Short mmCIF file of C-alpha atoms in Angstrom, two decimals:
data_model
loop_
_atom_site.label_atom_id
_atom_site.label_comp_id
_atom_site.label_asym_id
_atom_site.label_seq_id
_atom_site.Cartn_x
_atom_site.Cartn_y
_atom_site.Cartn_z
CA MET A 1 -0.01 -0.01 0.00
CA SER A 2 1.32 3.39 -0.92
CA ARG A 3 2.33 5.63 1.96
CA PRO A 4 2.13 9.43 1.72
CA VAL A 5 5.27 11.52 1.62
CA GLY A 6 5.73 13.45 4.82
CA TYR A 7 8.01 16.39 5.43
CA ARG A 8 9.16 18.86 8.00
CA ILE A 9 10.89 22.18 7.92
CA SER A 10 14.12 22.51 9.89
CA SER A 11 13.51 25.77 11.67
CA THR A 12 13.42 27.30 15.08
CA LYS A 13 9.82 28.36 14.52
CA LEU A 14 7.70 26.15 12.28
CA VAL A 15 7.02 22.48 11.71
CA TYR A 16 4.41 20.85 9.51
CA CYS A 17 2.63 17.99 11.30
CA PRO A 18 1.14 15.55 8.74
CA ARG A 19 -1.21 13.99 11.30
CA GLN A 20 -2.67 17.31 12.38
CA LEU A 21 -2.48 18.87 8.89
CA GLN A 22 -1.33 22.17 10.28
CA TRP A 23 1.71 24.27 11.11
CA SER A 24 2.77 24.17 14.72
CA GLN A 25 4.77 26.81 16.56
CA ARG A 26 7.59 24.99 18.29
CA LEU A 27 11.33 24.45 18.18
CA ILE A 28 12.54 21.76 15.77
CA TYR A 29 16.15 20.83 15.13
CA LEU A 30 16.82 18.11 12.52
CA LYS A 31 20.21 16.70 11.71
CA HIS A 32 18.98 14.92 8.55
CA PRO A 33 16.18 15.40 6.06
CA PHE A 34 12.96 13.69 7.13
CA ARG A 35 12.36 10.61 4.94
CA ARG A 36 9.29 8.59 4.00
CA TYR A 37 9.09 5.72 1.57
CA THR A 38 6.76 5.04 -1.35
CA SER A 39 5.36 1.65 -2.25
CA SER A 40 8.48 0.98 -4.33
CA LYS A 41 10.52 1.46 -1.17
CA SER A 42 12.73 3.99 -2.96
CA PRO A 43 13.89 6.63 -0.51
CA VAL A 44 12.46 10.09 -1.11
CA ALA A 45 14.54 12.81 0.50
CA LEU A 46 13.11 16.31 0.61
CA PRO A 47 15.57 19.19 0.99
CA VAL A 48 15.80 21.01 4.28
CA LEU A 49 14.28 24.44 3.60
CA ALA A 50 16.06 27.56 4.73
CA PRO A 51 14.24 29.44 7.49
CA LEU A 52 13.59 33.13 7.04
CA PRO A 53 16.01 35.56 8.69
CA PRO A 54 14.65 36.20 12.20
CA THR A 55 12.94 39.46 12.96
CA LEU A 56 14.09 41.60 15.87
CA LYS A 57 10.94 40.57 17.73
CA GLN A 58 11.74 36.86 17.23
CA LYS A 59 15.36 37.40 18.23
CA ALA A 60 14.34 39.27 21.40
CA ALA A 61 12.00 36.40 22.30
CA GLU A 62 14.76 33.86 21.68
CA VAL A 63 17.15 35.77 23.94
CA VAL A 64 14.58 36.01 26.75
CA TYR A 65 12.89 32.60 26.59
CA SER A 66 15.80 30.46 25.39
CA ASP A 67 18.13 32.19 27.85
CA LEU A 68 20.89 32.71 25.30
CA PRO A 69 24.03 33.62 27.24
CA SER A 70 26.16 36.70 26.73
CA GLY A 71 28.79 36.09 24.10
CA THR A 72 26.46 34.17 21.75
CA THR A 73 27.01 35.23 18.17
CA VAL A 74 23.89 36.36 16.30
CA THR A 75 23.00 38.12 13.06
CA VAL A 76 20.23 40.75 12.86
CA ASN A 77 18.80 43.10 10.26
CA GLY A 78 17.20 46.53 10.39
CA TRP A 79 17.08 50.22 9.60
CA ILE A 80 19.06 52.71 11.64
CA ARG A 81 16.86 54.90 13.84
CA THR A 82 19.45 56.85 15.78
CA ILE A 83 23.26 57.20 16.03
CA ARG A 84 25.07 58.41 19.19
CA LYS A 85 28.86 58.82 19.28
CA HIS A 86 30.78 59.05 22.53
CA LYS A 87 34.48 59.17 23.30
CA LYS A 88 35.06 55.43 23.53
CA TYR A 89 31.87 53.92 22.18
CA ALA A 90 29.19 54.52 19.59
CA PHE A 91 25.58 53.42 19.97
CA VAL A 92 23.29 52.75 17.01
CA ASN A 93 19.58 51.90 17.45
CA ILE A 94 17.98 49.81 14.71
CA LEU A 95 14.41 48.65 14.10
CA ASP A 96 12.78 46.39 11.52
CA GLY A 97 9.06 47.10 11.99
CA SER A 98 8.26 43.72 13.64
CA HIS A 99 7.52 45.48 16.94
CA ASP A 100 7.82 48.91 18.51
CA LYS A 101 11.18 48.25 20.20
CA VAL A 102 14.60 49.25 18.96
CA LEU A 103 17.74 47.15 19.33
CA GLN A 104 20.89 48.88 20.53
CA LEU A 105 24.11 48.08 18.71
CA VAL A 106 27.37 48.86 20.49
CA PHE A 107 30.54 49.78 18.57
CA ASN A 108 33.73 49.76 20.67
CA ASP A 109 35.32 52.17 18.16
CA PRO A 110 33.29 55.33 17.42
CA GLU A 111 35.11 55.76 14.10
CA ARG A 112 33.41 52.64 12.73
CA VAL A 113 30.07 54.47 12.43
CA ASN A 114 31.41 57.47 10.47
CA ASP A 115 30.00 56.14 7.20
CA LEU A 116 26.59 55.26 8.68
CA ARG A 117 23.50 57.49 8.41
CA VAL A 118 20.01 57.41 9.89
CA GLY A 119 17.76 55.38 7.57
CA VAL A 120 20.50 53.06 6.30
CA SER A 121 19.55 49.37 6.17
CA LEU A 122 22.15 46.82 7.26
CA THR A 123 22.95 43.32 8.40
CA VAL A 124 24.87 43.10 11.65
CA THR A 125 26.81 40.22 13.19
CA GLY A 126 27.84 40.46 16.80
CA THR A 127 27.63 38.99 20.28
CA ILE A 128 24.81 39.21 22.74
CA GLN A 129 25.37 41.36 25.80
CA ARG A 130 22.61 40.65 28.28
CA ARG A 131 21.23 43.58 30.35
CA GLN A 132 19.26 43.68 33.59
CA ILE A 133 16.51 45.74 31.97
CA PRO A 134 13.24 43.79 31.45
CA ALA A 135 12.04 46.10 28.66
CA ASP A 136 15.40 46.02 26.92
CA PRO A 137 17.00 42.65 27.82
CA TYR A 138 20.02 42.68 25.51
CA GLU A 139 22.21 44.64 23.14
CA ILE A 140 24.62 43.55 20.44
CA LEU A 141 28.38 44.17 20.54
CA VAL A 142 29.10 44.58 16.85
CA GLU A 143 31.76 42.46 15.20
CA SER A 144 30.94 43.28 11.59
CA TYR A 145 28.20 44.81 9.48
CA ASN A 146 27.17 45.07 5.88
CA VAL A 147 25.22 48.00 4.47
CA LEU A 148 22.30 46.76 2.37
CA GLY A 149 20.87 50.11 1.35
CA SER A 150 22.42 53.53 1.74
CA VAL A 151 20.82 56.98 1.92
CA PRO A 152 21.89 60.20 0.16
CA GLU A 153 24.59 62.08 2.05
CA ASP A 154 23.54 65.47 0.72
CA GLU A 155 19.82 65.16 1.75
CA PRO A 156 18.37 65.08 5.27
CA TYR A 157 16.62 61.87 6.17
CA PRO A 158 12.84 62.55 6.01
CA LEU A 159 12.06 60.81 9.32
CA GLN A 160 14.36 62.43 11.83
CA ASN A 161 14.04 61.55 15.49
CA LYS A 162 11.30 64.10 16.20
CA TYR A 163 7.53 64.03 16.43
CA LEU A 164 5.70 64.55 13.14
CA SER A 165 1.92 64.76 13.06
CA GLN A 166 -0.13 62.10 11.30
CA ASP A 167 -1.44 64.74 8.93
CA TYR A 168 2.12 65.69 7.89
CA LEU A 169 3.18 62.06 7.49
CA ARG A 170 0.15 61.27 5.34
CA ARG A 171 0.57 64.26 3.03
CA GLU A 172 4.36 64.60 2.79
CA LEU A 173 5.70 61.07 3.43
CA PRO A 174 2.92 58.71 2.24
CA THR A 175 5.26 55.79 1.52
CA MET A 176 7.73 56.27 4.40
CA ARG A 177 5.31 56.92 7.28
CA PHE A 178 5.20 53.21 8.13
CA ARG A 179 8.69 53.57 9.67
CA SER A 180 7.29 56.09 12.15
CA LEU A 181 6.40 54.93 15.69
CA SER A 182 2.67 55.77 15.50
CA SER A 183 2.05 54.38 12.02
CA GLY A 184 4.02 51.23 12.76
CA VAL A 185 2.03 50.51 15.93
CA THR A 186 -1.25 51.12 14.05
CA MET A 187 -0.39 48.79 11.19
CA ARG A 188 0.75 46.01 13.52
CA PHE A 189 -2.40 46.42 15.65
CA ARG A 190 -4.51 46.22 12.54
CA SER A 191 -2.86 42.94 11.56
CA ARG A 192 -3.39 41.41 15.01
CA ALA A 193 -7.02 42.58 15.05
CA VAL A 194 -7.65 40.75 11.75
CA SER A 195 -6.18 37.59 13.23
CA GLU A 196 -8.28 37.70 16.34
CA LEU A 197 -11.52 38.48 14.54
CA GLY A 198 -10.87 35.63 12.14
CA ARG A 199 -10.06 33.33 15.03
CA TYR A 200 -13.44 34.01 16.64
CA PHE A 201 -15.30 33.29 13.40
CA ASP A 202 -13.32 30.06 12.92
CA GLU A 203 -14.10 28.89 16.46
CA ASN A 204 -17.80 29.46 15.77
CA GLU A 205 -17.86 27.46 12.54
CA PHE A 206 -17.98 30.39 10.11
CA ILE A 207 -16.49 29.96 6.68
CA GLN A 208 -14.35 32.78 5.31
CA THR A 209 -15.34 33.62 1.76
CA HIS A 210 -14.18 35.99 -0.97
CA PRO A 211 -17.14 37.67 -2.73
CA PRO A 212 -16.49 39.67 -5.91
CA LEU A 213 -15.47 43.31 -5.88
CA ILE A 214 -17.09 43.98 -9.25
CA THR A 215 -20.89 43.77 -9.17
CA SER A 216 -23.83 44.45 -11.49
CA SER A 217 -25.97 46.28 -8.91
CA ASP A 218 -25.90 48.87 -6.13
CA CYS A 219 -26.42 46.95 -2.88
CA GLU A 220 -27.56 49.95 -0.86
CA GLY A 221 -29.53 51.63 -3.65
CA ALA A 222 -27.98 55.00 -2.78
CA GLY A 223 -26.31 55.54 -6.16
CA GLU A 224 -22.86 56.27 -4.66
CA VAL A 225 -21.01 53.76 -6.84
CA PHE A 226 -17.89 53.74 -9.01
CA THR A 227 -18.53 52.53 -12.56
CA VAL A 228 -16.03 50.03 -14.06
CA VAL A 229 -15.14 50.98 -17.63
CA SER A 230 -12.65 49.41 -20.03
CA GLU A 231 -10.83 52.05 -22.10
CA SER A 232 -10.22 49.47 -24.86
CA SER A 233 -13.87 48.52 -25.29
CA GLU A 234 -16.62 50.64 -26.83
CA THR A 235 -19.32 48.44 -25.33
CA PRO A 236 -19.74 47.42 -21.68
CA PHE A 237 -16.88 45.03 -20.88
CA PHE A 238 -19.15 42.60 -18.95
CA GLY A 239 -22.07 42.88 -21.37
CA LYS A 240 -23.78 45.16 -18.87
CA GLN A 241 -22.75 47.91 -16.54
CA GLY A 242 -20.30 46.92 -13.83
CA TYR A 243 -19.62 48.65 -10.51
CA LEU A 244 -17.12 48.47 -7.68
CA THR A 245 -18.95 46.98 -4.75
CA VAL A 246 -20.30 49.16 -1.92
CA SER A 247 -20.93 46.04 0.17
CA THR A 248 -20.48 42.30 -0.35
CA GLN A 249 -23.70 41.55 1.54
CA LEU A 250 -25.85 40.34 -1.36
CA HIS A 251 -23.19 37.88 -2.54
CA LEU A 252 -22.57 36.79 1.04
CA GLU A 253 -26.25 35.92 1.32
CA ALA A 254 -25.94 33.71 -1.78
CA LEU A 255 -22.96 31.96 -0.18
CA MET A 256 -24.82 31.69 3.12
CA MET A 257 -27.70 29.82 1.44
CA GLY A 258 -25.32 26.94 0.94
CA LEU A 259 -22.74 27.32 3.71
CA SER A 260 -24.91 28.58 6.62
CA ARG A 261 -22.33 30.83 8.34
CA VAL A 262 -20.06 33.00 6.23
CA TRP A 263 -17.90 36.05 6.66
CA THR A 264 -15.47 38.23 4.75
CA LEU A 265 -13.11 41.14 5.21
CA ALA A 266 -12.93 42.89 1.86
CA PRO A 267 -12.55 46.30 0.24
CA ALA A 268 -15.66 48.41 -0.38
CA PHE A 269 -15.93 51.54 -2.53
CA ARG A 270 -18.23 54.52 -2.23
CA ALA A 271 -18.19 57.60 -4.46
CA GLU A 272 -18.98 60.00 -1.65
CA LYS A 273 -17.47 63.46 -2.01
CA SER A 274 -17.16 63.78 1.72
CA ILE A 275 -13.86 65.03 3.13
CA THR A 276 -14.58 64.44 6.80
CA SER A 277 -12.25 62.52 9.10
CA ARG A 278 -14.73 59.57 9.09
CA HIS A 279 -15.04 58.86 5.36
CA LEU A 280 -12.94 57.11 2.72
CA SER A 281 -13.69 56.24 -0.89
CA GLU A 282 -11.96 52.85 -0.47
CA PHE A 283 -12.13 51.07 2.85
CA TRP A 284 -12.40 47.58 4.33
CA MET A 285 -15.66 46.06 5.53
CA LEU A 286 -16.03 43.06 7.83
CA GLU A 287 -19.32 41.41 6.98
CA ALA A 288 -21.06 38.21 8.05
CA GLU A 289 -24.29 36.39 7.25
CA VAL A 290 -25.97 33.68 9.33
CA ALA A 291 -28.62 31.20 8.16
CA PHE A 292 -31.51 30.13 10.43
CA ALA A 293 -31.25 33.25 12.57
CA ASP A 294 -34.85 34.32 13.24
CA ARG A 295 -34.28 36.84 16.03
CA LEU A 296 -32.39 40.15 15.88
CA GLU A 297 -30.85 39.23 19.23
CA HIS A 298 -28.97 36.42 17.50
CA ILE A 299 -27.04 38.88 15.37
CA MET A 300 -26.48 41.42 18.18
CA THR A 301 -25.14 38.67 20.41
CA LEU A 302 -22.80 37.59 17.60
CA VAL A 303 -21.44 41.11 17.22
CA GLU A 304 -21.00 41.58 20.95
CA GLY A 305 -19.29 38.21 21.36
CA LEU A 306 -17.01 38.88 18.40
CA LEU A 307 -15.79 42.26 19.65
CA ARG A 308 -15.59 41.32 23.32
CA THR A 309 -13.58 38.18 22.57
CA ALA A 310 -11.23 39.82 20.09
CA LEU A 311 -10.54 42.77 22.40
CA THR A 312 -9.95 40.51 25.39
CA ARG A 313 -7.38 38.51 23.48
CA LEU A 314 -5.71 41.62 22.09
CA LYS A 315 -5.46 42.96 25.63
CA GLU A 316 -4.06 39.70 26.98
CA SER A 317 -1.42 39.57 24.22
CA GLY A 318 -0.13 42.99 25.15
CA GLU A 319 -1.56 45.01 22.24
CA LEU A 320 -3.42 47.40 24.52
CA GLU A 321 -0.34 47.96 26.63
CA THR A 322 1.65 48.83 23.49
CA VAL A 323 -1.03 51.26 22.27
CA LEU A 324 -1.19 52.98 25.68
CA SER A 325 2.60 53.23 26.01
CA VAL A 326 2.91 54.88 22.60
CA LYS A 327 0.02 57.22 23.43
CA ALA A 328 1.75 58.20 26.68
CA TYR A 329 5.05 58.80 24.82
CA LEU A 330 3.44 60.99 22.13
CA GLU A 331 0.95 62.73 24.37
CA ASN A 332 3.20 65.55 25.53
CA ARG A 333 5.37 65.89 22.46
CA LYS A 334 4.80 68.98 20.31
CA PRO A 335 4.61 68.44 16.54
CA GLN A 336 7.74 69.75 14.84
CA ASP A 337 6.46 69.87 11.28
CA GLY A 338 5.17 73.42 11.38
CA HIS A 339 1.54 72.48 11.02
CA GLY A 340 0.12 73.29 14.45
CA GLU A 341 -1.64 70.94 16.81
CA ASP A 342 -2.06 67.26 16.12
CA LYS A 343 -5.68 66.06 16.45
CA ASP A 344 -4.45 62.67 17.68
CA GLN A 345 -3.09 64.36 20.79
CA GLU A 346 -6.69 65.36 21.67
CA ILE A 347 -7.42 61.66 22.20
CA THR A 348 -5.54 60.93 25.38
CA ARG A 349 -4.22 57.71 26.81
CA ALA A 350 -6.89 57.82 29.50
CA GLN A 351 -9.60 58.16 26.87
CA VAL A 352 -8.33 55.17 24.92
CA LEU A 353 -8.28 53.09 28.09
CA GLN A 354 -11.83 54.22 28.87
CA ARG A 355 -12.95 53.05 25.45
CA TRP A 356 -11.53 49.58 26.00
CA GLU A 357 -13.04 49.38 29.47
CA GLY A 358 -16.44 50.33 28.06
CA MET A 359 -16.25 47.59 25.42
CA LEU A 360 -15.16 45.02 28.02
CA GLN A 361 -17.61 46.02 30.78
CA ASN A 362 -19.12 43.15 32.76
CA ALA A 363 -22.72 44.01 31.94
CA PRO A 364 -24.20 43.20 28.52
CA TRP A 365 -24.27 46.15 26.15
CA MET A 366 -27.45 48.20 26.33
CA ARG A 367 -30.28 47.73 23.80
CA ILE A 368 -32.97 50.34 23.08
CA THR A 369 -35.33 50.92 20.18
CA TYR A 370 -35.01 53.86 17.81
CA LYS A 371 -38.30 55.26 19.07
CA HIS A 372 -37.06 55.14 22.67
CA ALA A 373 -33.76 56.70 21.63
CA VAL A 374 -35.53 59.68 20.06
CA GLU A 375 -37.57 60.12 23.24
CA VAL A 376 -34.44 60.01 25.39
CA LEU A 377 -32.71 62.60 23.21
CA LYS A 378 -35.70 64.97 23.23
CA GLN A 379 -36.10 64.63 27.00
CA ALA A 380 -32.38 65.29 27.57
CA GLU A 381 -32.56 68.45 25.52
CA LYS A 382 -35.72 69.57 27.27
CA GLU A 383 -34.12 69.10 30.69
CA GLY A 384 -30.92 70.88 29.68
CA LYS A 385 -28.79 67.75 29.91
CA ALA A 386 -27.80 68.03 26.27
CA LYS A 387 -27.66 70.67 23.56
CA PHE A 388 -27.74 69.61 19.93
CA GLU A 389 -27.32 71.54 16.74
CA SER A 390 -30.29 69.59 15.34
CA SER A 391 -33.08 68.24 17.50
CA ALA A 392 -33.88 64.55 17.17
CA GLU A 393 -37.17 63.89 15.42
CA TYR A 394 -38.92 60.58 14.82
CA GLY A 395 -38.52 59.61 11.15
CA ASP A 396 -35.16 61.33 10.73
CA ASN A 397 -31.76 59.67 10.79
CA LEU A 398 -29.91 60.14 14.06
CA LYS A 399 -27.15 62.67 13.63
CA SER A 400 -23.55 61.95 14.69
CA GLU A 401 -24.00 64.19 17.77
CA HIS A 402 -27.06 62.16 18.80
CA GLU A 403 -25.22 58.85 18.41
CA LYS A 404 -22.21 60.01 20.38
CA TRP A 405 -24.40 61.38 23.21
CA LEU A 406 -26.42 58.19 23.47
CA ALA A 407 -23.26 56.08 23.82
CA SER A 408 -21.22 58.51 25.98
CA GLN A 409 -23.81 60.06 28.28
CA TYR A 410 -26.76 57.68 28.28
CA ALA A 411 -25.25 54.20 28.03
CA HIS A 412 -21.67 55.08 29.12
CA GLY A 413 -20.48 52.47 26.66
CA PRO A 414 -21.63 50.60 23.57
CA ILE A 415 -25.39 50.65 22.85
CA PHE A 416 -27.52 48.90 20.23
CA VAL A 417 -30.28 51.04 18.75
CA THR A 418 -32.91 48.82 17.09
CA GLN A 419 -36.00 48.90 14.88
CA TYR A 420 -35.49 52.00 12.79
CA PRO A 421 -38.29 53.30 10.53
CA SER A 422 -38.34 51.33 7.29
CA GLN A 423 -37.95 54.44 5.11
CA LEU A 424 -34.50 55.05 6.63
CA LYS A 425 -33.13 51.65 5.76
CA PRO A 426 -32.34 49.61 2.60
CA PHE A 427 -34.88 47.40 0.82
CA TYR A 428 -33.62 44.06 2.03
CA MET A 429 -34.44 44.37 5.74
CA LEU A 430 -37.18 42.31 7.39
CA PRO A 431 -40.16 44.29 8.69
CA THR A 432 -40.66 44.18 12.47
CA PRO A 433 -43.46 41.72 13.28
CA GLY A 434 -46.66 43.60 14.19
CA SER A 435 -45.40 46.94 12.91
CA CYS A 436 -47.31 46.84 9.60
CA GLY A 437 -44.03 47.64 7.84
CA GLU A 438 -43.42 50.83 9.80
CA THR A 439 -40.13 49.62 11.27
CA VAL A 440 -37.57 46.97 10.34
CA GLU A 441 -35.59 44.41 12.37
CA CYS A 442 -32.24 46.18 12.31
CA PHE A 443 -29.67 47.73 14.64
CA ASP A 444 -26.82 50.19 14.74
CA LEU A 445 -24.11 49.66 17.36
CA LEU A 446 -23.03 53.05 18.73
CA VAL A 447 -19.87 53.66 20.73
CA PRO A 448 -18.68 56.77 22.66
CA ASP A 449 -16.69 59.42 20.77
CA LEU A 450 -17.34 57.76 17.41
CA GLY A 451 -21.01 56.97 16.94
CA GLU A 452 -22.00 54.17 14.57
CA LEU A 453 -19.56 51.27 14.42
CA VAL A 454 -21.66 48.30 13.22
CA GLY A 455 -24.93 48.01 11.33
CA GLY A 456 -26.95 44.81 10.97
CA SER A 457 -30.41 43.38 10.41
CA LEU A 458 -32.55 40.35 9.72
CA ARG A 459 -33.03 39.99 5.97
CA GLU A 460 -36.33 39.63 4.12
CA PHE A 461 -36.54 35.95 3.20
CA ASP A 462 -39.91 35.88 1.38
CA TYR A 463 -39.65 36.13 -2.41
CA ASN A 464 -42.82 38.13 -3.06
CA ARG A 465 -42.27 40.57 -0.24
CA LEU A 466 -38.66 41.17 -1.33
CA LYS A 467 -39.75 41.84 -4.90
CA THR A 468 -42.25 44.38 -3.60
CA SER A 469 -39.57 46.07 -1.49
CA ILE A 470 -37.23 46.34 -4.49
CA GLU A 471 -39.95 47.93 -6.59
CA ARG A 472 -40.92 50.28 -3.78
CA ALA A 473 -37.27 51.42 -3.55
CA GLY A 474 -37.36 52.31 -7.28
CA MET A 475 -34.58 49.83 -8.14
CA ASP A 476 -34.24 47.70 -11.24
CA THR A 477 -35.77 44.32 -10.43
CA GLY A 478 -33.93 42.73 -13.38
CA ASP A 479 -30.50 43.54 -11.94
CA LEU A 480 -31.52 41.94 -8.65
CA GLU A 481 -33.45 38.96 -9.97
CA TRP A 482 -30.59 36.60 -9.00
CA TYR A 483 -30.78 37.93 -5.44
CA ALA A 484 -34.55 37.59 -5.19
CA ASP A 485 -34.39 34.06 -6.63
CA LEU A 486 -32.44 32.92 -3.57
CA ARG A 487 -35.81 33.07 -1.79
CA LYS A 488 -37.44 30.65 -4.24
CA TRP A 489 -35.44 27.59 -3.45
CA GLY A 490 -35.61 26.65 0.23
CA SER A 491 -35.31 30.11 1.74
CA VAL A 492 -34.55 30.40 5.44
CA PRO A 493 -34.68 33.18 8.05
CA HIS A 494 -31.28 34.83 8.19
CA GLY A 495 -29.44 37.96 9.17
CA GLY A 496 -26.08 39.60 9.17
CA PHE A 497 -24.01 42.70 9.85
CA GLY A 498 -21.30 44.95 8.46
CA MET A 499 -18.57 46.85 10.28
CA GLY A 500 -16.20 49.46 8.91
CA PHE A 501 -12.84 47.96 9.85
CA GLU A 502 -10.94 51.26 9.79
CA ARG A 503 -13.47 52.81 12.19
CA LEU A 504 -12.82 50.00 14.66
CA ILE A 505 -9.06 50.53 14.46
CA CYS A 506 -9.44 54.31 14.88
CA TYR A 507 -11.54 53.76 17.97
CA LEU A 508 -9.25 51.24 19.67
CA VAL A 509 -5.91 52.89 18.86
CA GLY A 510 -7.03 56.46 19.48
CA ILE A 511 -6.45 57.84 15.98
CA TYR A 512 -8.53 60.87 15.01
CA ASN A 513 -8.55 60.58 11.21
CA ILE A 514 -9.62 57.39 9.49
CA ARG A 515 -7.07 58.09 6.73
CA ASP A 516 -4.29 57.32 9.21
CA VAL A 517 -5.25 53.69 9.90
CA ILE A 518 -5.21 52.50 6.27
CA ALA A 519 -1.98 52.15 4.31
CA PHE A 520 -2.85 54.20 1.22
CA PRO A 521 -6.04 56.23 1.81
CA ARG A 522 -8.28 57.24 -1.12
CA TRP A 523 -10.79 60.08 -0.97
CA VAL A 524 -12.16 62.68 -3.33
CA ASP A 525 -9.37 64.45 -5.23
CA HIS A 526 -6.73 62.32 -3.54
CA CYS A 527 -5.13 59.13 -4.95
CA VAL A 528 -1.44 59.23 -4.08
CA CYS A 529 0.82 56.34 -5.03
#
């Protein structure tokens, strides 16, 4: 009988376990290639693969947890952050972006750093010198180095060791800002957040899917879409008009009808000419759809569980501590780019901590109906507890100031506002039972300082009622026939939600402008790089 070929990677970090069919994080040292035999009994030797060069974060962990002694020879890579020359020694700090820490290199001859400049990339070989500093457990006594990439000698390095505002970095250094402390922390936090959100979905039997970014219809029916046009074709490239998606929800529902629980994190595009700090033309949406969910509470509980669990794990892994330490470091530093105050400094370390504590409070998040919310807002204004530029009125969308007040002053934390009037919401939402179609089974999750973070609903699952809703919304029923047909073949009650991923990151990291938590922001009249 033929036996499968098995293999392992000789590495200090990864090993593939054939029985478990997964990569495991553990130390593996192999003297010889791992061999298996085929039915012909001919030996099959797979080459030992070369592990990646270790990051500074990995090397720091190896020094601490493997207890590498002083004098051990190591090789590290990075970019120079600072250079300090003294009479007998020179000290060079390098970083590589894997974490927010720098590694100090020690040169026993100051003349050896004369040709080095801030920003230079290099490979360094030297010996470990352990230190009795928990936050900075070792430094490297340099034996040799090799410059990988130099910098111009006649130009100042753009990222000097001074505080530059996010606005300046975004406008003047759009491709280099990721080497800055604040942008680096934000990008790493974003990556970890994706991992933890995906982990929660996986643990709850959701299937990650990849819906299309080019669609034939406007999901929201608001008309704020980008049209896809081929310059080489005189006729529509797809045989009909194509658009960049504003939401993957409709395609997720199609996937859900066969897979039950699905989710995605994908780009979305909206042709809004807004230039506020809360809007982008291209952004990322986390969306999920759940089959057999017949109560709105099912979806709200999913959202609350998702965010609570992800935030708890991010906190336990030290991500919150990193965010707070960087906030504390930057809080009292004055921007030195000549562009006045930095809005991010208005969001203090204490405020960020309060946001996390509100999300992780022991009590379940508050739930109130839209009708009750309007009554609360009107009563607060009447009693002088709040003053709004626009008064809340039943039948109108809640303004940003209303949403922030409800979360900050009324709930003192996250709050679900449910059952909005049907005329305020898209065509696909399920009417509230007993409301005669006046309200729909939906919610907005509001959080302090920000307002709306998540929106979700139960979806209309009856074919005839959905067709009527599409016609009432004035939309082309032909473009959405495929969507309506999902209700003809074994339709089920279902619901889902969408969350602007950048808004979540802004909220948790304490960044004022949404353009500073995405790598290459796009908005009206701006498409750099």
